[in-house]
């Protein structure tokens, strides 16, 4: 997993819960990296899993909710790091339906070792989109957060439903409705 | 709430750690970048060599094209042209500007709009084929060009350039014009000749008719005063007039015999001979033998009929009234069909063998012979790319040989 996902996460934890919380979740995890991350490095996904689980244990916020919040936050990181890529889209649905065959394709060109999910589009209309998320990392809630921020970014309203197809969350169907 | 110093220390350690990690990664990336650049400049160099080789190969190829060859961009600017091209242009355009050249600059002003139209047409349909362009060279005479040009597409099917080749067909065109003119002349001459022959024969015949009527009148007027002797002399004059008339008709026939060009068709020699036998009604006392193999070949039907009819008529005339025998022979030579017609007639003395094919030579005073027949046959045979000759001894029959050139079906 890319270092920026870790550094942004730990910054967010520090700003919301303080440096003690950062220290706590790092100290209580058995991290491959020893706990230090740089945005240009690449690290084990299991590190992220431990950090998030320990944050959940220490805050009584569920892992899913934490991922959702982090996803919503992460969009602003993408926005400042890759403004050109976002500028190519005029609406949320256009952007969401292009993740698989454009956005993440470009990401892989920049970072050949990126671990990206796949999105299979089931149907698409002017105001709706159905697609299936697939990833062994089961970060669909992170995706949901990104989607919500996407709509906020374009000043659009949405109703996003999702349904786990695999119990562990590695395959999830999203039904996205654009509201007027 | 103050953060404990332990925590701060650990945070600081992590920061240091990650800074070192970042520096290490950057260092490593820098090395990677350096070697990549090295490799890139190496491949760039190799590519340049390759491109250079290819383009020198290309340009020597282009130079070696005999006809003027041009490679243009899609706006008509010259990318490459061979020497034949620059020679041509310097021949037709006196003030070629310096620097980057456009095709338009290379053609004389009064040809530019036509050139522009042709270029536009090529861009639209992808090519132009056999466009003829006549341009004046500096000394004022015309150069005729045959132009073929097409758009060059890259791997993705996008038009990238245009190429054209111009063939100087001036000499060819002159030859063609000359040939056309000659044909026209010949046709006019033939017509004149034909007309002339008709007029001459008519003019020659009318005094004969006058004489004929005069003699008739004298005979009826003076029938009781004329002696036996005078009457038989008048009889002879009559015959001579008749002969004279036949001769004149003969000349007319000879001179007009192979004037027209005639269509070739596939003709069976056996059919020709049998048809002629019907037409001239070969008498029963004559046996005609045909060889087992006779060809079917490409020839003008009229001319082969004419030859066969003349030779058969002659043979029939000269064979004896009892046991007359006419035998046809055939042999295929390398590029000719050779036929022969043999008879058991009176034969022809050696000294006459050449004479008989000349105009006005007839051996006997046969009543229905003008002496022109064989000369016409010879003319017709010659017109078919063949020859005719005779083998004979006096009293032992005669064999007339003739050949006809084998025509290629494709012509
Ligand atoms: C400009 C737009 C985007 C960029 C540049 C981008 C880039 C990235 C990058 C760099 C990662 C991390 C890969 C790694 O850690 O190896 C990632 C992961 C992810 N992206 Fe995107 N992304 C974009 C938009 C989106 C959007 C709109 C979604 C919405 C569904 C999305 C869904 C995800 C998810 C769910 C992951 C987590 C990895 C996983 O689930 O396996 N991305 N993306």
Coordinates of C-alpha atoms in Angstrom, one line a residue, chain B:
Chain B
X1 CA -3.2 18.7 28.2
X2 CA 0.6 18.3 27.8
X3 CA 1.9 15.4 25.8
X4 CA 4.4 13.2 27.7
X5 CA 8.0 13.5 26.7
X6 CA 8.2 9.8 26.0
X7 CA 5.5 10.2 23.3
X8 CA 7.2 13.2 21.8
X9 CA 10.5 11.4 21.7
X10 CA 9.0 8.4 19.9
X11 CA 7.2 10.7 17.5
X12 CA 10.5 12.4 16.8
X13 CA 12.2 9.1 16.3
X14 CA 9.6 8.1 13.8
X15 CA 10.0 11.3 12.0
X16 CA 13.7 10.9 11.8
X17 CA 13.3 7.3 10.7
X18 CA 10.9 8.2 8.0
X19 CA 13.1 11.1 6.8
X20 CA 16.0 8.7 6.4
X21 CA 13.7 6.2 4.7
X22 CA 12.5 9.0 2.3
X23 CA 16.1 10.0 1.6
X24 CA 17.0 6.4 0.9
X25 CA 14.1 6.0 -1.5
X26 CA 15.0 9.2 -3.3
X27 CA 18.6 8.2 -3.5
X28 CA 17.6 4.9 -5.1
X29 CA 15.2 6.6 -7.5
X30 CA 17.9 9.0 -8.5
X31 CA 20.3 6.1 -9.3
X32 CA 17.5 4.4 -11.2
X33 CA 16.8 7.6 -13.1
X34 CA 20.5 8.1 -13.9
X35 CA 20.9 4.6 -15.4
X36 CA 17.6 5.0 -17.2
X37 CA 18.8 8.3 -18.8
X38 CA 22.0 6.5 -19.8
X39 CA 20.1 3.7 -21.4
X40 CA 17.8 6.2 -23.1
X41 CA 20.6 8.2 -24.6
X42 CA 22.2 5.0 -25.8
X43 CA 19.0 3.9 -27.5
X44 CA 18.4 7.3 -28.8
X45 CA 21.8 7.2 -30.4
X46 CA 21.1 3.8 -31.9
X47 CA 17.8 5.1 -33.2
X48 CA 19.5 8.0 -34.8
X49 CA 21.9 5.7 -36.6
X50 CA 19.0 3.5 -37.7
X51 CA 17.0 6.5 -38.9
X52 CA 20.0 7.8 -40.7
X53 CA 20.6 4.5 -42.4
X54 CA 17.0 4.2 -43.3
X55 CA 16.8 7.6 -44.7
X56 CA 19.9 7.3 -46.7
X57 CA 18.6 4.0 -48.0
X58 CA 15.4 5.8 -48.9
X59 CA 17.0 8.7 -50.6
X60 CA 19.3 6.5 -52.7
X61 CA 16.2 4.5 -53.6
X62 CA 14.4 7.7 -54.6
X63 CA 17.4 9.0 -56.5
X64 CA 17.5 5.7 -58.4
X65 CA 14.0 6.1 -59.7
X66 CA 14.4 7.1 -63.4
X67 CA 11.2 9.1 -63.6
X68 CA 10.8 12.3 -61.6
X69 CA 9.7 11.4 -58.1
X70 CA 8.4 13.7 -55.4
X71 CA 7.5 13.2 -51.7
X72 CA 5.4 16.1 -50.4
X73 CA 3.6 16.9 -47.2
X74 CA -0.1 17.4 -47.3
X75 CA 0.2 21.1 -48.0
X76 CA 2.3 20.5 -51.1
X77 CA 5.7 21.3 -49.5
X78 CA 8.5 19.2 -50.9
X79 CA 10.0 16.7 -48.4
X80 CA 12.2 14.9 -50.9
X81 CA 12.7 14.7 -54.6
X82 CA 15.1 13.0 -56.9
X83 CA 17.5 14.5 -59.4
X84 CA 15.1 13.6 -62.3
X85 CA 12.6 15.8 -60.5
X86 CA 14.8 18.8 -60.0
X87 CA 16.0 18.5 -63.6
X88 CA 12.5 18.5 -64.8
X89 CA 11.5 21.5 -62.8
X90 CA 14.5 23.5 -63.7
X91 CA 13.6 22.8 -67.3
X92 CA 10.0 24.1 -67.0
X93 CA 10.3 26.9 -64.4
X94 CA 12.9 29.6 -64.7
X95 CA 12.5 31.3 -61.4
X96 CA 12.4 28.7 -58.7
X97 CA 12.4 30.5 -55.3
X98 CA 15.0 29.8 -52.6
X99 CA 14.3 27.9 -49.5
X100 CA 11.3 25.7 -48.6
X101 CA 9.6 24.7 -51.8
X102 CA 6.0 24.1 -52.6
X103 CA 4.9 22.1 -55.6
X104 CA 3.0 25.1 -56.8
X105 CA 6.2 27.2 -57.0
X106 CA 7.7 24.6 -59.3
X107 CA 5.1 24.7 -62.1
X108 CA 4.7 27.6 -64.4
X109 CA 2.1 30.2 -63.5
X110 CA -0.4 29.2 -66.1
X111 CA -0.4 25.5 -65.0
X112 CA -0.8 26.3 -61.3
X113 CA -4.6 26.2 -61.1
X114 CA -4.7 22.8 -62.9
X115 CA -2.0 21.5 -60.6
X116 CA -3.9 22.7 -57.5
X117 CA -7.1 21.0 -58.8
X118 CA -5.3 17.7 -59.3
X119 CA -3.6 18.0 -55.9
X120 CA -7.0 18.6 -54.2
X121 CA -8.5 15.7 -56.0
X122 CA -5.7 13.4 -54.8
X123 CA -6.1 14.6 -51.2
X124 CA -9.9 13.9 -51.4
X125 CA -9.9 10.4 -53.1
X126 CA -6.4 9.3 -52.0
X127 CA -4.9 9.1 -55.4
X128 CA -4.9 10.4 -59.0
X129 CA -4.2 8.2 -61.9
X130 CA -2.7 8.9 -65.3
X131 CA -3.3 12.7 -65.3
X132 CA -1.9 14.2 -68.4
X133 CA -0.2 17.6 -68.0
X134 CA 1.5 19.5 -70.8
X135 CA 3.9 22.1 -69.8
X136 CA 6.2 24.4 -71.8
X137 CA 9.9 24.2 -71.2
X138 CA 12.1 27.2 -71.3
X139 CA 12.8 27.0 -75.0
X140 CA 9.0 27.0 -75.6
X141 CA 8.3 23.4 -76.7
X142 CA 5.9 21.3 -74.8
X143 CA 6.8 18.5 -72.4
X144 CA 4.0 16.0 -71.9
X145 CA 3.8 14.4 -68.5
X146 CA 1.8 11.4 -67.2
X147 CA 1.3 11.9 -63.5
X148 CA 0.4 9.3 -60.9
X149 CA 0.2 10.3 -57.3
X150 CA -1.1 8.9 -54.0
X151 CA -1.4 9.7 -50.4
X152 CA 0.9 8.0 -48.0
X153 CA -0.7 6.7 -44.8
X154 CA 1.0 5.8 -41.5
X155 CA 0.4 2.7 -39.5
X156 CA -2.7 4.1 -38.0
X157 CA -4.2 4.9 -41.4
X158 CA -3.7 8.6 -41.0
X159 CA -2.6 10.5 -44.1
X160 CA 0.9 11.9 -43.6
X161 CA 2.3 12.7 -47.0
X162 CA 1.8 12.5 -50.7
X163 CA 4.0 11.0 -53.3
X164 CA 3.9 11.4 -57.0
X165 CA 5.7 10.2 -60.1
X166 CA 5.7 12.0 -63.4
X167 CA 6.6 10.2 -66.6
X168 CA 7.9 12.2 -69.5
X169 CA 5.8 10.9 -72.4
X170 CA 6.8 13.5 -74.9
X171 CA 8.6 11.2 -77.3
X172 CA 5.9 8.6 -76.9
X173 CA 3.2 11.1 -77.5
X174 CA 5.0 12.4 -80.6
X175 CA 5.3 8.8 -81.9
X176 CA 1.7 8.2 -81.2
X177 CA 0.7 11.4 -83.0
X178 CA 2.9 10.5 -85.9
X179 CA 1.4 7.1 -86.1
X180 CA -2.1 8.4 -86.0
X181 CA -1.3 10.9 -88.7
X182 CA 0.2 8.2 -90.8
X183 CA -2.8 6.0 -90.5
X184 CA -5.0 8.9 -91.4
X185 CA -2.9 9.7 -94.4
X186 CA -3.0 6.0 -95.5
X187 CA -6.7 5.9 -95.2
X188 CA -7.1 9.1 -97.3
X189 CA -4.6 7.7 -99.9
X190 CA -6.5 4.4 -100.1
X191 CA -9.7 6.2 -100.6
X192 CA -8.2 8.3 -103.3
X193 CA -6.7 5.3 -105.0
X194 CA -9.9 3.4 -104.9
X195 CA -11.8 6.4 -106.4
X196 CA -9.1 6.9 -109.0
X197 CA -9.2 3.2 -110.0
X198 CA -12.9 3.4 -110.5
X199 CA -12.7 6.6 -112.6
X200 CA -9.8 5.3 -114.7
X201 CA -11.5 2.0 -115.4
X202 CA -14.8 3.8 -116.3
X203 CA -12.9 6.3 -118.6
X204 CA -11.0 3.5 -120.3
X205 CA -14.1 1.4 -120.8
X206 CA -16.3 4.1 -122.4
X207 CA -14.3 4.5 -125.6
X208 CA -14.4 0.7 -125.8
X209 CA -18.1 0.7 -125.6
X210 CA -18.1 3.5 -128.3
X211 CA -16.0 1.3 -130.6
X212 CA -18.3 -1.7 -129.9
X213 CA -21.4 0.2 -130.9
X214 CA -19.7 1.7 -134.0
X215 CA -18.7 -1.8 -135.2
X216 CA -22.3 -3.0 -134.5
X217 CA -23.7 -0.2 -136.7
X218 CA -21.2 -0.8 -139.5
X219 CA -22.0 -4.5 -139.4
X220 CA -25.8 -3.9 -139.6
X221 CA -25.5 -1.1 -142.2
X222 CA -23.1 -2.9 -144.5
X223 CA -24.0 -6.5 -143.8
X224 CA -24.6 -7.3 -147.5
X225 CA -21.5 -5.4 -148.8
X226 CA -18.9 -6.8 -146.4
X227 CA -16.8 -9.7 -147.4
X228 CA -16.5 -12.9 -145.4
X229 CA -13.0 -11.8 -144.6
X230 CA -14.0 -8.4 -143.3
X231 CA -16.7 -9.9 -141.2
X232 CA -14.3 -12.3 -139.5
X233 CA -11.9 -9.4 -138.9
X234 CA -14.8 -7.5 -137.2
X235 CA -15.4 -10.7 -135.1
X236 CA -11.7 -10.5 -134.0
X237 CA -12.0 -6.8 -133.1
X238 CA -15.1 -7.7 -131.0
X239 CA -13.1 -10.3 -129.1
X240 CA -10.2 -7.9 -128.5
X241 CA -12.5 -5.3 -127.2
X242 CA -14.0 -7.9 -124.8
X243 CA -10.6 -8.9 -123.6
X244 CA -9.6 -5.3 -123.1
X245 CA -12.7 -4.8 -121.0
X246 CA -11.9 -7.8 -118.8
X247 CA -8.3 -6.5 -118.4
X248 CA -9.6 -3.2 -117.2
X249 CA -12.0 -4.9 -114.7
X250 CA -9.1 -7.0 -113.6
X251 CA -6.9 -4.0 -112.9
X252 CA -9.7 -2.5 -110.8
X253 CA -10.1 -5.7 -108.9
X254 CA -6.3 -5.9 -108.3
X255 CA -5.9 -2.4 -107.1
X256 CA -8.8 -2.5 -104.7
X257 CA -8.3 -6.1 -103.5
X258 CA -6.6 -5.6 -100.1
X259 CA -7.3 -2.0 -99.4
X260 CA -9.8 -2.5 -96.6
X261 CA -8.7 -3.9 -93.3
X262 CA -10.7 -6.9 -92.5
X263 CA -11.7 -8.5 -89.2
X264 CA -10.0 -11.7 -88.2
X265 CA -12.1 -14.7 -87.3
X266 CA -11.6 -18.4 -86.7
X267 CA -11.9 -20.2 -90.0
X268 CA -11.9 -23.9 -90.8
X269 CA -9.8 -24.5 -94.0
X270 CA -11.8 -27.6 -94.8
X271 CA -15.1 -25.6 -94.8
X272 CA -13.5 -22.9 -96.9
X273 CA -12.4 -25.5 -99.6
X274 CA -15.7 -27.3 -99.6
X275 CA -17.7 -24.0 -99.9
X276 CA -15.5 -22.9 -102.8
X277 CA -16.1 -26.3 -104.5
X278 CA -19.9 -25.6 -104.2
X279 CA -19.6 -22.1 -105.5
X280 CA -17.5 -22.8 -108.6
X281 CA -19.3 -26.2 -109.2
X282 CA -16.3 -28.5 -109.7
X283 CA -17.3 -30.9 -112.5
X284 CA -17.9 -34.6 -111.8
X285 CA -14.9 -35.8 -113.8
X286 CA -12.5 -34.1 -111.4
X287 CA -11.6 -35.8 -108.1
X288 CA -10.6 -33.5 -105.2
X289 CA -8.6 -35.0 -102.4
X290 CA -8.3 -33.3 -99.0
X291 CA -5.6 -34.1 -96.4
X292 CA -6.6 -35.7 -93.1
X293 CA -5.6 -32.7 -91.1
X294 CA -6.6 -29.2 -92.0
X295 CA -6.3 -26.3 -89.5
X296 CA -8.8 -24.0 -88.1
X297 CA -7.1 -20.6 -87.7
X298 CA -7.4 -16.9 -87.2
X299 CA -7.7 -15.1 -90.6
X300 CA -9.9 -12.8 -92.6
X301 CA -12.6 -15.0 -94.1
X302 CA -12.9 -13.0 -97.3
X303 CA -9.2 -13.2 -98.1
X304 CA -8.8 -16.9 -97.6
X305 CA -11.9 -17.4 -99.7
X306 CA -10.4 -15.3 -102.4
X307 CA -7.2 -17.3 -102.4
X308 CA -8.8 -20.7 -102.4
X309 CA -11.4 -19.7 -105.0
X310 CA -8.7 -18.4 -107.5
X311 CA -6.4 -21.4 -107.1
X312 CA -9.3 -23.9 -107.3
X313 CA -10.7 -22.2 -110.4
X314 CA -7.3 -22.3 -112.1
X315 CA -6.7 -26.0 -111.2
X316 CA -10.2 -26.9 -112.5
X317 CA -9.4 -25.0 -115.7
X318 CA -6.2 -26.8 -116.4
X319 CA -6.8 -30.5 -115.4
X320 CA -7.6 -32.9 -118.2
X321 CA -11.2 -33.6 -119.0
X322 CA -10.7 -37.2 -118.1
X323 CA -9.4 -38.3 -114.7
X324 CA -8.8 -34.8 -113.5
X325 CA -7.2 -34.8 -110.1
X326 CA -6.8 -32.0 -107.6
X327 CA -5.0 -32.7 -104.2
X328 CA -4.7 -30.4 -101.2
X329 CA -1.8 -30.7 -98.8
X330 CA -1.2 -29.1 -95.4
X331 CA 1.9 -28.7 -93.2
X332 CA 2.2 -26.7 -90.0
X333 CA 5.5 -24.7 -89.9
X334 CA 6.9 -22.9 -86.9
X335 CA 5.0 -19.7 -87.5
X336 CA 3.1 -20.4 -90.7
X337 CA 0.4 -22.6 -92.1
X338 CA 1.6 -24.0 -95.4
X339 CA -1.0 -25.2 -97.9
X340 CA -0.5 -26.7 -101.3
X341 CA -2.9 -27.5 -104.2
X342 CA -1.6 -30.0 -106.7
X343 CA -3.2 -30.7 -110.1
X344 CA -2.4 -33.1 -112.9
X345 CA -2.9 -30.5 -115.6
X346 CA -0.7 -29.3 -118.4
X347 CA 2.0 -27.9 -116.0
X348 CA 4.0 -24.8 -116.3
X349 CA 7.5 -24.4 -117.8
X350 CA 10.2 -23.3 -115.4
X351 CA 10.8 -20.0 -117.1
X352 CA 7.3 -19.0 -116.5
X353 CA 7.2 -19.7 -112.7
X354 CA 7.9 -16.1 -111.7
X355 CA 6.0 -14.4 -114.5
X356 CA 2.7 -16.0 -113.7
X357 CA 2.4 -14.0 -110.5
X358 CA 2.9 -10.7 -112.2
X359 CA 0.1 -8.5 -113.3
X360 CA -1.2 -9.1 -116.9
X361 CA 0.6 -12.4 -117.4
X362 CA -1.5 -15.2 -118.5
X363 CA -0.1 -18.2 -120.3
X364 CA -2.8 -19.1 -122.7
X365 CA -5.5 -17.1 -124.3
X366 CA -8.0 -18.8 -122.1
X367 CA -11.3 -17.2 -122.9
X368 CA -12.3 -16.2 -119.3
X369 CA -9.0 -15.2 -118.0
X370 CA -7.8 -11.7 -117.6
X371 CA -4.3 -12.8 -116.5
X372 CA -4.7 -10.9 -113.3
X373 CA -6.0 -13.7 -111.0
X374 CA -2.6 -15.0 -109.7
X375 CA -1.2 -11.5 -109.1
X376 CA -4.3 -10.8 -106.9
X377 CA -3.8 -14.1 -105.1
X378 CA -0.1 -13.1 -104.4
X379 CA -1.1 -9.7 -103.2
X380 CA -3.7 -11.2 -100.8
X381 CA -1.3 -13.9 -99.6
X382 CA 1.3 -11.3 -98.9
X383 CA -1.3 -9.3 -96.9
X384 CA -1.7 -12.3 -94.7
X385 CA 2.0 -12.4 -94.0
X386 CA 2.6 -15.3 -96.3
X387 CA 4.1 -16.2 -99.7
X388 CA 3.1 -18.1 -102.8
X389 CA 5.1 -20.1 -105.3
X390 CA 4.7 -22.9 -107.8
X391 CA 6.5 -26.2 -108.4
X392 CA 5.9 -27.7 -111.8
X393 CA 7.3 -29.2 -115.0
X394 CA 5.7 -28.8 -118.3
X395 CA 3.2 -31.7 -119.0
X396 CA 3.5 -33.0 -115.4
X397 CA 1.0 -31.0 -113.5
X398 CA 1.6 -28.1 -111.1
X399 CA 1.6 -27.6 -107.3
X400 CA 0.9 -24.1 -105.9
X401 CA 2.2 -23.6 -102.4
X402 CA 1.1 -20.8 -100.2
X403 CA 1.7 -19.9 -96.6
X404 CA -0.2 -17.8 -94.0
X405 CA 1.3 -16.4 -90.9
X406 CA 0.0 -17.9 -87.6
X407 CA -1.8 -15.1 -85.7
X408 CA -1.6 -14.8 -82.0
X409 CA -5.1 -14.9 -80.7
X410 CA -4.4 -12.1 -78.2
X411 CA -3.6 -9.6 -80.8

